[in-house]
mmCIF file of C-alpha atoms and ligand atoms in Angstrom:
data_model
loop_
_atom_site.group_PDB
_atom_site.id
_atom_site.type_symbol
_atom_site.label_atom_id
_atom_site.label_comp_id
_atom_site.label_asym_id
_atom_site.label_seq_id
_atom_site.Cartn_x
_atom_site.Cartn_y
_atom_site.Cartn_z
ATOM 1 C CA UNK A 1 -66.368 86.946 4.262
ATOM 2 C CA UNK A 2 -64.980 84.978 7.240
ATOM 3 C CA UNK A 3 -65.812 81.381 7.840
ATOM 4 C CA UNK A 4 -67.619 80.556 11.291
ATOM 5 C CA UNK A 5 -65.054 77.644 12.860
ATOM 6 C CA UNK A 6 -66.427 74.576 12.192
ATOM 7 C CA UNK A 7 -69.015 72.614 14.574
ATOM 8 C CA UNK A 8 -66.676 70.442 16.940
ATOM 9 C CA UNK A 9 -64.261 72.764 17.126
ATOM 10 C CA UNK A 10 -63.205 76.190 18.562
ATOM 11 C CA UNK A 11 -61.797 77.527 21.665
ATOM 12 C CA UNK A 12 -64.894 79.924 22.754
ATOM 13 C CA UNK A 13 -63.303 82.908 21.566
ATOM 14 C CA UNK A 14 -64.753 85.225 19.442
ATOM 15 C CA UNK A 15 -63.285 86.480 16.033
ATOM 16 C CA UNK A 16 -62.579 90.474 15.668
ATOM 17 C CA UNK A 17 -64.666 92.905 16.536
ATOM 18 C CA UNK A 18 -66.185 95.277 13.661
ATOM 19 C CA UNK A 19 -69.331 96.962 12.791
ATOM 20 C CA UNK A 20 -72.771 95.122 12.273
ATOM 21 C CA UNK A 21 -73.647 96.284 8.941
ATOM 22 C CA UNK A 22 -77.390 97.926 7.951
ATOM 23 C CA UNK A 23 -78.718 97.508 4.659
ATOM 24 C CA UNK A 24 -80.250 99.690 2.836
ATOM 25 C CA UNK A 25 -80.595 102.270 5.810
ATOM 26 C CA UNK A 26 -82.530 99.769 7.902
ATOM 27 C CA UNK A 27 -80.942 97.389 10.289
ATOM 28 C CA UNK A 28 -81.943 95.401 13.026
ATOM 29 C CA UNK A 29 -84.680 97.219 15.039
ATOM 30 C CA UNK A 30 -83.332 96.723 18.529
ATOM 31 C CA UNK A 31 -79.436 97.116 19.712
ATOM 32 C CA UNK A 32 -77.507 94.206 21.217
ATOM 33 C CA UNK A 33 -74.718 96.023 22.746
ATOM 34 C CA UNK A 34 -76.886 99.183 24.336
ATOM 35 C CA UNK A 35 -77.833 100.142 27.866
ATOM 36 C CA UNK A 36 -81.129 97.884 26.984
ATOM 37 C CA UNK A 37 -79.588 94.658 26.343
ATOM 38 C CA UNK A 38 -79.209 92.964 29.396
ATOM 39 C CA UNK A 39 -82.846 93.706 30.441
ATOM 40 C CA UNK A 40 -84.054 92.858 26.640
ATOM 41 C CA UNK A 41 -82.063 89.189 27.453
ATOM 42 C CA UNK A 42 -83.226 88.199 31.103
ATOM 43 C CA UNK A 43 -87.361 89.180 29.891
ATOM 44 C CA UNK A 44 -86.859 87.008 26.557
ATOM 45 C CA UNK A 45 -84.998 84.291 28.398
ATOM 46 C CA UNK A 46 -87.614 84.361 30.908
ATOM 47 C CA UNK A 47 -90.639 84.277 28.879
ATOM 48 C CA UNK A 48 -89.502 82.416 26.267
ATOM 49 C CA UNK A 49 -86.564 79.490 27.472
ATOM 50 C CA UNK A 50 -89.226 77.357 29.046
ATOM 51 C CA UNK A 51 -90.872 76.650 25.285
ATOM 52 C CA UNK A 52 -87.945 76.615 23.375
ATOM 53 C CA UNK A 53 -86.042 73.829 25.790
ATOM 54 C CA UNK A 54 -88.777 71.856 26.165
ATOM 55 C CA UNK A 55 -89.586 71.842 22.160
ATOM 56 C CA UNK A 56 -85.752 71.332 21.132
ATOM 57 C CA UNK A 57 -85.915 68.943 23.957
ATOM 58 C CA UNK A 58 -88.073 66.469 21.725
ATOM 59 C CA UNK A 59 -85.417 66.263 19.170
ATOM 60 C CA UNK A 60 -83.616 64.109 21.631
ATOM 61 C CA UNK A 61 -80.560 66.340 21.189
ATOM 62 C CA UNK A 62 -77.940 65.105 23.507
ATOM 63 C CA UNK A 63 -74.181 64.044 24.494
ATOM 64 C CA UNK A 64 -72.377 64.214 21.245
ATOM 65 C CA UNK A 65 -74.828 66.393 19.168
ATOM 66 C CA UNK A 66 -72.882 69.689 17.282
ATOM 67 C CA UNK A 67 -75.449 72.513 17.551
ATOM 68 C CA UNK A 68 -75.666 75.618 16.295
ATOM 69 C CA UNK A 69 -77.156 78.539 17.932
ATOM 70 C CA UNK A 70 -77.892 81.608 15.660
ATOM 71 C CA UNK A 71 -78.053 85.302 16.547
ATOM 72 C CA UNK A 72 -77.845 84.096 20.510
ATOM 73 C CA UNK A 73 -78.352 87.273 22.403
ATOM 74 C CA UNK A 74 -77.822 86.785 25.944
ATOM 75 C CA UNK A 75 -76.548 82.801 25.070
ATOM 76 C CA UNK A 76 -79.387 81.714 27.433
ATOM 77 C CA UNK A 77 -80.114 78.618 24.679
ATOM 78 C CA UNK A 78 -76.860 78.408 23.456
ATOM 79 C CA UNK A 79 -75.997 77.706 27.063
ATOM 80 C CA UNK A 80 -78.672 75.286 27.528
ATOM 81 C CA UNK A 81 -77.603 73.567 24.254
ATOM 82 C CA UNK A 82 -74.053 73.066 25.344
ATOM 83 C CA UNK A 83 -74.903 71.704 28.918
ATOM 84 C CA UNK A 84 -76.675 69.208 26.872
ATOM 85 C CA UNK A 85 -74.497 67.996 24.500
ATOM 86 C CA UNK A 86 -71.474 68.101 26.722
ATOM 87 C CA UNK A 87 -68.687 66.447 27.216
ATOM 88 C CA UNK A 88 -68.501 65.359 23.514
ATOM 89 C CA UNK A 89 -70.703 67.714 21.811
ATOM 90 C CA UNK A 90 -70.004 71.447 20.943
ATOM 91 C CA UNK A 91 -72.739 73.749 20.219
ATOM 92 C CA UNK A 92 -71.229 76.851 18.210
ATOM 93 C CA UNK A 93 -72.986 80.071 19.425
ATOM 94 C CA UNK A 94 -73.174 83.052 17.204
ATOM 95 C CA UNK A 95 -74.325 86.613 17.474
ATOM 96 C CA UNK A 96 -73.167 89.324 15.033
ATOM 97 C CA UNK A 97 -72.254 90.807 18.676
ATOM 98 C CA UNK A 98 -71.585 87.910 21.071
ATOM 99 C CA UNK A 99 -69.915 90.470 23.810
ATOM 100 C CA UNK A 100 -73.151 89.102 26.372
ATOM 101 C CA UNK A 101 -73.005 85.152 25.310
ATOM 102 C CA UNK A 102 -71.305 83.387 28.694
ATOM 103 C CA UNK A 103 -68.841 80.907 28.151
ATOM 104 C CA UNK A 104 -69.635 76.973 29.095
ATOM 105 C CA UNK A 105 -67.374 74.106 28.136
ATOM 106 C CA UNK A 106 -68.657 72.696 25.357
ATOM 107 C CA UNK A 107 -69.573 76.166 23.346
ATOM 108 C CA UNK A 108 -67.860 77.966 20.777
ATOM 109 C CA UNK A 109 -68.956 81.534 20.758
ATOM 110 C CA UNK A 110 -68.262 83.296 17.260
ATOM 111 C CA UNK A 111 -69.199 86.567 16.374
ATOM 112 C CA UNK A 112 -71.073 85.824 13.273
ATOM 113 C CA UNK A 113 -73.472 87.554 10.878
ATOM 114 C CA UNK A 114 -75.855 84.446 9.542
ATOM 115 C CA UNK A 115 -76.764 86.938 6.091
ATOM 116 C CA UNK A 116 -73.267 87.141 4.873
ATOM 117 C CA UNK A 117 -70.792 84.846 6.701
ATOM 118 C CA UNK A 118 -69.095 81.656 5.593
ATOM 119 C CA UNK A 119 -71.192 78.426 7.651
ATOM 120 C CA UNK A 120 -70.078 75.108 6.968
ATOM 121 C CA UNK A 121 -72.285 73.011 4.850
ATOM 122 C CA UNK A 122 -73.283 69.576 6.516
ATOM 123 C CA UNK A 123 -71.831 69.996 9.549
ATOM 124 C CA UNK A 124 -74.632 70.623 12.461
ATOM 125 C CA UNK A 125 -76.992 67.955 13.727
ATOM 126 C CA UNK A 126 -79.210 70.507 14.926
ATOM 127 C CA UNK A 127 -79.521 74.387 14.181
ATOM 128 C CA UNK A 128 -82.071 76.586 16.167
ATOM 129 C CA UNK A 129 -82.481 80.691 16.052
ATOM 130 C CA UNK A 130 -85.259 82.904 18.057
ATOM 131 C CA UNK A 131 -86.471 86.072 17.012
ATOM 132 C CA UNK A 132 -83.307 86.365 14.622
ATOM 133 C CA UNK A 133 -84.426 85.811 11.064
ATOM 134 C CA UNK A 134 -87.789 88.191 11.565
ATOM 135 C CA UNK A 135 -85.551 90.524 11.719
ATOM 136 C CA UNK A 136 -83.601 89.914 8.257
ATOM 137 C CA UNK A 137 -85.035 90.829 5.133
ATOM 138 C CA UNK A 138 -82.956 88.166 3.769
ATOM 139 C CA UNK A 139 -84.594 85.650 5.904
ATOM 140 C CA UNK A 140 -85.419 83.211 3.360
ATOM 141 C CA UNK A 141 -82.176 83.271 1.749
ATOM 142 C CA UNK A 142 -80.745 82.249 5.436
ATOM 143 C CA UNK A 143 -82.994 79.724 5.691
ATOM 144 C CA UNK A 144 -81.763 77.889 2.395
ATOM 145 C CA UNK A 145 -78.058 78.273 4.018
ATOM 146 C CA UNK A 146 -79.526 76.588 7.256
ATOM 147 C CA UNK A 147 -80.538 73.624 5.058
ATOM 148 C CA UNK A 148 -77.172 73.862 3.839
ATOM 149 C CA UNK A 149 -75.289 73.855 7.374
ATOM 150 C CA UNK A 150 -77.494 70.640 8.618
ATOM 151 C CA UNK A 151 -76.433 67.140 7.780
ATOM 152 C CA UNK A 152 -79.084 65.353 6.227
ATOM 153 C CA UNK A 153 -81.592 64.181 8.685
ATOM 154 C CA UNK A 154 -80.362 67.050 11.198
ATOM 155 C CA UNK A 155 -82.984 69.877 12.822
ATOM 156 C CA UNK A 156 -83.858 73.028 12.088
ATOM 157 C CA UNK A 157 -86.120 74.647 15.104
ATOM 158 C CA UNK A 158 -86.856 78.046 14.195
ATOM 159 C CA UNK A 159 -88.945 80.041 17.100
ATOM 160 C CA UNK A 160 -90.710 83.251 15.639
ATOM 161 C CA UNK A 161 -93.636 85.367 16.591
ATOM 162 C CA UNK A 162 -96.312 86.804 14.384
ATOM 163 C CA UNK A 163 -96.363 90.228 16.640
ATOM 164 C CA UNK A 164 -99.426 91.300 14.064
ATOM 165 C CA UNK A 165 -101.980 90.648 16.883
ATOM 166 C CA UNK A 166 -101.731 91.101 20.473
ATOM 167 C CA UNK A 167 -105.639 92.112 21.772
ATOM 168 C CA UNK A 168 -106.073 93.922 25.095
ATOM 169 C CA UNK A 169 -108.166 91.495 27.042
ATOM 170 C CA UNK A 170 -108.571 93.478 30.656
ATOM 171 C CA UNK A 171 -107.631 97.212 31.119
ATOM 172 C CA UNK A 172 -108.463 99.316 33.631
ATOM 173 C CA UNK A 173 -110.295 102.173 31.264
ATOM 174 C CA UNK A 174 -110.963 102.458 28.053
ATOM 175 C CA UNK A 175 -108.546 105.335 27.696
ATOM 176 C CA UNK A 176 -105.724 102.504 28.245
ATOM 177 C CA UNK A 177 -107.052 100.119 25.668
ATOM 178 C CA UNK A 178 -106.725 102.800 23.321
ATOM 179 C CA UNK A 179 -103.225 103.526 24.375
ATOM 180 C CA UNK A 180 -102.196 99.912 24.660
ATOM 181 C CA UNK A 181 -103.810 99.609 20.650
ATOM 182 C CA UNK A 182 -101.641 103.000 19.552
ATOM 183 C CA UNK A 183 -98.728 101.286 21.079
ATOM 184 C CA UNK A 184 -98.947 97.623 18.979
ATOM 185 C CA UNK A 185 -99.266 99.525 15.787
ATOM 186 C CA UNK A 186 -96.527 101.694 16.442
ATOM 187 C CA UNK A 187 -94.183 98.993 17.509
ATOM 188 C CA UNK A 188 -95.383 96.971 14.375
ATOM 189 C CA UNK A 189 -94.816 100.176 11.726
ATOM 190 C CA UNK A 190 -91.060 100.702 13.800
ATOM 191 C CA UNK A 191 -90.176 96.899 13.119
ATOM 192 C CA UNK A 192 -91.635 97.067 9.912
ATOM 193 C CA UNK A 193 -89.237 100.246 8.833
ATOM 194 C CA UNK A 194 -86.625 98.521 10.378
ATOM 195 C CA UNK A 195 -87.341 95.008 7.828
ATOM 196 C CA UNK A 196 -88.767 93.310 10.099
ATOM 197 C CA UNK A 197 -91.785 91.203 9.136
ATOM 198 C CA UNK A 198 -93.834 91.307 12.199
ATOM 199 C CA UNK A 199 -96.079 88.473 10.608
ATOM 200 C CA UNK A 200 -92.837 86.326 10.029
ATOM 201 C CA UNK A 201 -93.810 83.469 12.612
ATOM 202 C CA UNK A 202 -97.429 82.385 10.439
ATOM 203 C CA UNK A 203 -95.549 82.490 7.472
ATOM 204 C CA UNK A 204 -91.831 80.267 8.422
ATOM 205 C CA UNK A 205 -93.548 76.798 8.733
ATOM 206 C CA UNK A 206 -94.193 77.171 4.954
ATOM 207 C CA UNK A 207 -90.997 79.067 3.866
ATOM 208 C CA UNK A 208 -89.603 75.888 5.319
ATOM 209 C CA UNK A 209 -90.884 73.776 3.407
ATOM 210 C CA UNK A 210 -90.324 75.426 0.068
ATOM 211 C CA UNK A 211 -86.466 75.642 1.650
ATOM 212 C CA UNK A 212 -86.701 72.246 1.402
ATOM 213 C CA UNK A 213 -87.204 71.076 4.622
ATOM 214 C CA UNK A 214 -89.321 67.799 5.409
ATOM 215 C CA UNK A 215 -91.540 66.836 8.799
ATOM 216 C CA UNK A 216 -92.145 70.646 9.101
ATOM 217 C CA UNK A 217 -94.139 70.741 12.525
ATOM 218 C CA UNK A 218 -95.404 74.563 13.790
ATOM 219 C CA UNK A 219 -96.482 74.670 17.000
ATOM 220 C CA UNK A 220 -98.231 77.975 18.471
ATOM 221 C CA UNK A 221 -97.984 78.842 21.941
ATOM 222 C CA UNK A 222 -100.038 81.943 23.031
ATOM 223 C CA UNK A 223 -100.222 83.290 26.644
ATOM 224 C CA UNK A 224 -102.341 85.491 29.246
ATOM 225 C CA UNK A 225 -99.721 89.135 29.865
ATOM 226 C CA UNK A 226 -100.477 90.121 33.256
ATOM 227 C CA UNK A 227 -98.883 92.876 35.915
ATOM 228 C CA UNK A 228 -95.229 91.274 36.583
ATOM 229 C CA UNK A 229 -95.410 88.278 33.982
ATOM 230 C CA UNK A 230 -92.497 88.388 31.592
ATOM 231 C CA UNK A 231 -94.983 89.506 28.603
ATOM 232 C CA UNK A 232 -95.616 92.421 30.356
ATOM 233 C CA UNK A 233 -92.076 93.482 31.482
ATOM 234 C CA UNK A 234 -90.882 92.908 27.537
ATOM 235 C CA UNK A 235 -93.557 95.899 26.582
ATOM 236 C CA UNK A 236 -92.222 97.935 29.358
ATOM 237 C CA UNK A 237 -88.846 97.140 28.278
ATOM 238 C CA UNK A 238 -89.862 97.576 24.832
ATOM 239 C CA UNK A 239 -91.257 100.971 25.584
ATOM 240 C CA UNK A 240 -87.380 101.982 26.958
ATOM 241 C CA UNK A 241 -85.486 100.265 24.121
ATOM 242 C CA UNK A 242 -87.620 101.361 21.214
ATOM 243 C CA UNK A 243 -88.487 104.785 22.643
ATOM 244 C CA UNK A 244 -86.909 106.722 19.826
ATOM 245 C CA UNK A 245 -88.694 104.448 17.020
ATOM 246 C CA UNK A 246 -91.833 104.992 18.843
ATOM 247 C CA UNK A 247 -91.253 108.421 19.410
ATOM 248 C CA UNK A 248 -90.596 108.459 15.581
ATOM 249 C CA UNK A 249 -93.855 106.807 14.970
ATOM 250 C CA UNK A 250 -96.051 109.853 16.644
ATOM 251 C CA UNK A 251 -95.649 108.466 20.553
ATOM 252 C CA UNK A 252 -95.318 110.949 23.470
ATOM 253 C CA UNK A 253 -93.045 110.486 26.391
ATOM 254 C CA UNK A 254 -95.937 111.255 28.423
ATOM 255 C CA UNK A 255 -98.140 107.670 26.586
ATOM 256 C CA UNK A 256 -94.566 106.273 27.178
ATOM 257 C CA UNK A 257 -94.735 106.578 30.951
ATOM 258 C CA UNK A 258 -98.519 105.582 31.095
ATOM 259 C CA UNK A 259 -97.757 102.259 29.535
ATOM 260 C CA UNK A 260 -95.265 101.584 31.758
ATOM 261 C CA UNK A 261 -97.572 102.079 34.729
ATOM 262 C CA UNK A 262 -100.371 99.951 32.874
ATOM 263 C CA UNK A 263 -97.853 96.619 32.607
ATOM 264 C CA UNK A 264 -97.508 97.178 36.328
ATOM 265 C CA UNK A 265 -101.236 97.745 36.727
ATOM 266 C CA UNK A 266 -103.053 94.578 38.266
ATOM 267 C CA UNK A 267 -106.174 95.128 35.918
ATOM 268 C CA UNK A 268 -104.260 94.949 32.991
ATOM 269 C CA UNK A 269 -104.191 91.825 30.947
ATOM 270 C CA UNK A 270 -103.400 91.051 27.429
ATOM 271 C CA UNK A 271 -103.227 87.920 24.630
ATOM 272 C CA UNK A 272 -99.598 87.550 23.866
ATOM 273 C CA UNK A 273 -98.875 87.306 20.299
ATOM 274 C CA UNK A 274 -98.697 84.024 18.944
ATOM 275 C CA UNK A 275 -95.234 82.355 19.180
ATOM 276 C CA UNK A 276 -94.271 79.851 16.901
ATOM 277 C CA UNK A 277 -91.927 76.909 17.382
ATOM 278 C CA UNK A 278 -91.566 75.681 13.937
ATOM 279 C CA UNK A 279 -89.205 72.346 13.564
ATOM 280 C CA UNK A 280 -88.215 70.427 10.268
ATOM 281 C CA UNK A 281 -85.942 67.978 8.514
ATOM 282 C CA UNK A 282 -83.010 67.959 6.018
ATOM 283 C CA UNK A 283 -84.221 64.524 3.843
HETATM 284 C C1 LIG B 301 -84.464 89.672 19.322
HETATM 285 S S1 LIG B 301 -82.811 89.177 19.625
HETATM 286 C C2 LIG B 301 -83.054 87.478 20.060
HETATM 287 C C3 LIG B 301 -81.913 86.954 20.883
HETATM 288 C C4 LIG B 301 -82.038 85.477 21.253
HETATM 289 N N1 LIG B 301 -82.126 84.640 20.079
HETATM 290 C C5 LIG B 301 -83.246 85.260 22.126
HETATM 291 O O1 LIG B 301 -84.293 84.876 21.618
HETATM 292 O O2 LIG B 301 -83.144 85.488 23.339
HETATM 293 C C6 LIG B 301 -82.107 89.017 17.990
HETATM 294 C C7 LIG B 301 -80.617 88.702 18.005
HETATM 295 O O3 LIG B 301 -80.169 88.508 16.661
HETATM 296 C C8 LIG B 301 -78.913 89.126 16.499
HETATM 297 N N2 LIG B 301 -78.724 89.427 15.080
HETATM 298 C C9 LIG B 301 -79.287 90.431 14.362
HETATM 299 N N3 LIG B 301 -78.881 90.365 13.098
HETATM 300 C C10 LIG B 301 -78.045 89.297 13.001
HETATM 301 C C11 LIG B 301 -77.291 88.715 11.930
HETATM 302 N N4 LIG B 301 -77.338 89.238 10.694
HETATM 303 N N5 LIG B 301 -76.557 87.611 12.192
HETATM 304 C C12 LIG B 301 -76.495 87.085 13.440
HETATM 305 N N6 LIG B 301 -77.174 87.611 14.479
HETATM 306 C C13 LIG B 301 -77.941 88.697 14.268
HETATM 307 C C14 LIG B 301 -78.987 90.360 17.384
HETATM 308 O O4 LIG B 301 -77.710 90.881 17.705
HETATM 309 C C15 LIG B 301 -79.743 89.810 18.584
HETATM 310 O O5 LIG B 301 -78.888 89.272 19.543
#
């Protein structure tokens, strides 16, 4: 087990590489370190930054602040975090493969895996992960060692989805509203092989609280997917990245290519699903 460097410290380098581990078989369901990456990054930062900021905005985090940023991706939050809490501050950025986090200032960038690496206990004013913990069947046990890492009266903001639910609101036939349906429950049996629980963002704000968390305060965001929105370029992307899981779960390469013309397609709207900002307390 290696310890992550402690909040206020570090140099922005990252420790070792070595092999993200899968359990049992399964692992996380996308790659971070593929041909996919970069794209996966720039649609999530892009349809997802603007909520996030604005909600860990209302924390008041600031100059001074140590932050911790969990599975990062790209590093588009972590990056925001840092800017903020800068010259002072330090916001420790982790990934268990940081190789696409950019370096600013006040960051530490660690490669870190949150299910089985050392994290400092009472050391992080404010600790915030998106899309990570979904993807850990161990999610509640990380959320018990984020209680751990805040000091008391420090933030958790935990954004999630609950991808169970994404209707087809406009299509341009009803042959692509079937497609668009065969697609959702594929991608939902491929995350759900992988130990993913698609449902994970309904059910955090009260795994929170059991963790032990007080002032626990979901808020849902849902949004209209059109042609060119960042919603619709993260199922096109999604239809690229995942291709072999959804290829696995009884998709053609042929339905493949059709959806990627229907995201594209100005009749085509959908609901996103509904993504969850949940904050809470350490008492
Ligand atoms: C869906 S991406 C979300 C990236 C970023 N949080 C965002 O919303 O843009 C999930 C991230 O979690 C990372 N990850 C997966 N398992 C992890 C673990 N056990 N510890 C730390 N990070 C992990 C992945 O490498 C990936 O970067």
């Amino acid at each position: 087990m290696r310890a992550l460097a402690e909040a206020g410290t570090g140099t922005g380098g990252t420790a070792p590489a070595r092999a993200p581990e899968r359990r049992g078989g399964r692992g996380y369901a996308f790659d971070n370190d593929g041909d996919h990456a970069a794209e996966q990054h720039e649609c999530l930062a892009a349809a997802y930054d603007p909520v996030t900021t604005r909600r860990l905005a209302r924390t008041g985090v600031g100059a001074g602040w140590r932050c911790l940023e969990v599975g990062a991706g790209g590093g588009s939050v972590g990056v925001w975090l840092a800017r903020r809490v800068a010259p002072e501050g330090r916001a420790v950025v982790t990934d268990i493969k940081p190789a696409r986090i950019p370096r600013e200032p006040a960051m530490a960038v660690r490669r870190h895996d949150i299910v089985r690496d050392a994290l400092p206990e009472r050391a992080f004013d404010l600790i915030h992960a998106r899309l990570v913990l979904m993807h850990l069947p161990e999610r509640e046990d990380v959320l018990a060692r984020l209680f751990r890492a805040l000091r008391p009266g420090g933030w958790l903001q935990l954004d999630e989805l609950d991808a169970t639910r994404a209707p087809g609101l406009l299509m341009p036939d009803a042959a692509a509203g079937r497609l668009f349906d065969t697609f959702q429950r594929a991608k939902l049996r491929a995350l759900e092989a992988s130990g993913a629980d698609p449902a994970w963002g309904a059910r955090a704000p009260a795994a929170m609280r059991r963790a032990g968390f007080a002032e626990v305060d979901p808020q849902p965001h849902v949004t209209a997917w059109r042609a060119g929105s960042p919603g619709a370029r993260l199922q096109a992307h999604h239809t690229r990245h995942l291709r072999d899981a959804l290829i696995g779960a009884g998709m053609t390469e042929a339905e493949l290519r059709q959806l990627r013309r229907l995201f594209s397609c100005p009749d085509f709207c959908a609901c996103s699903p509904v993504f969850y900002t949940v904050q809470g307390r350490r008492p």
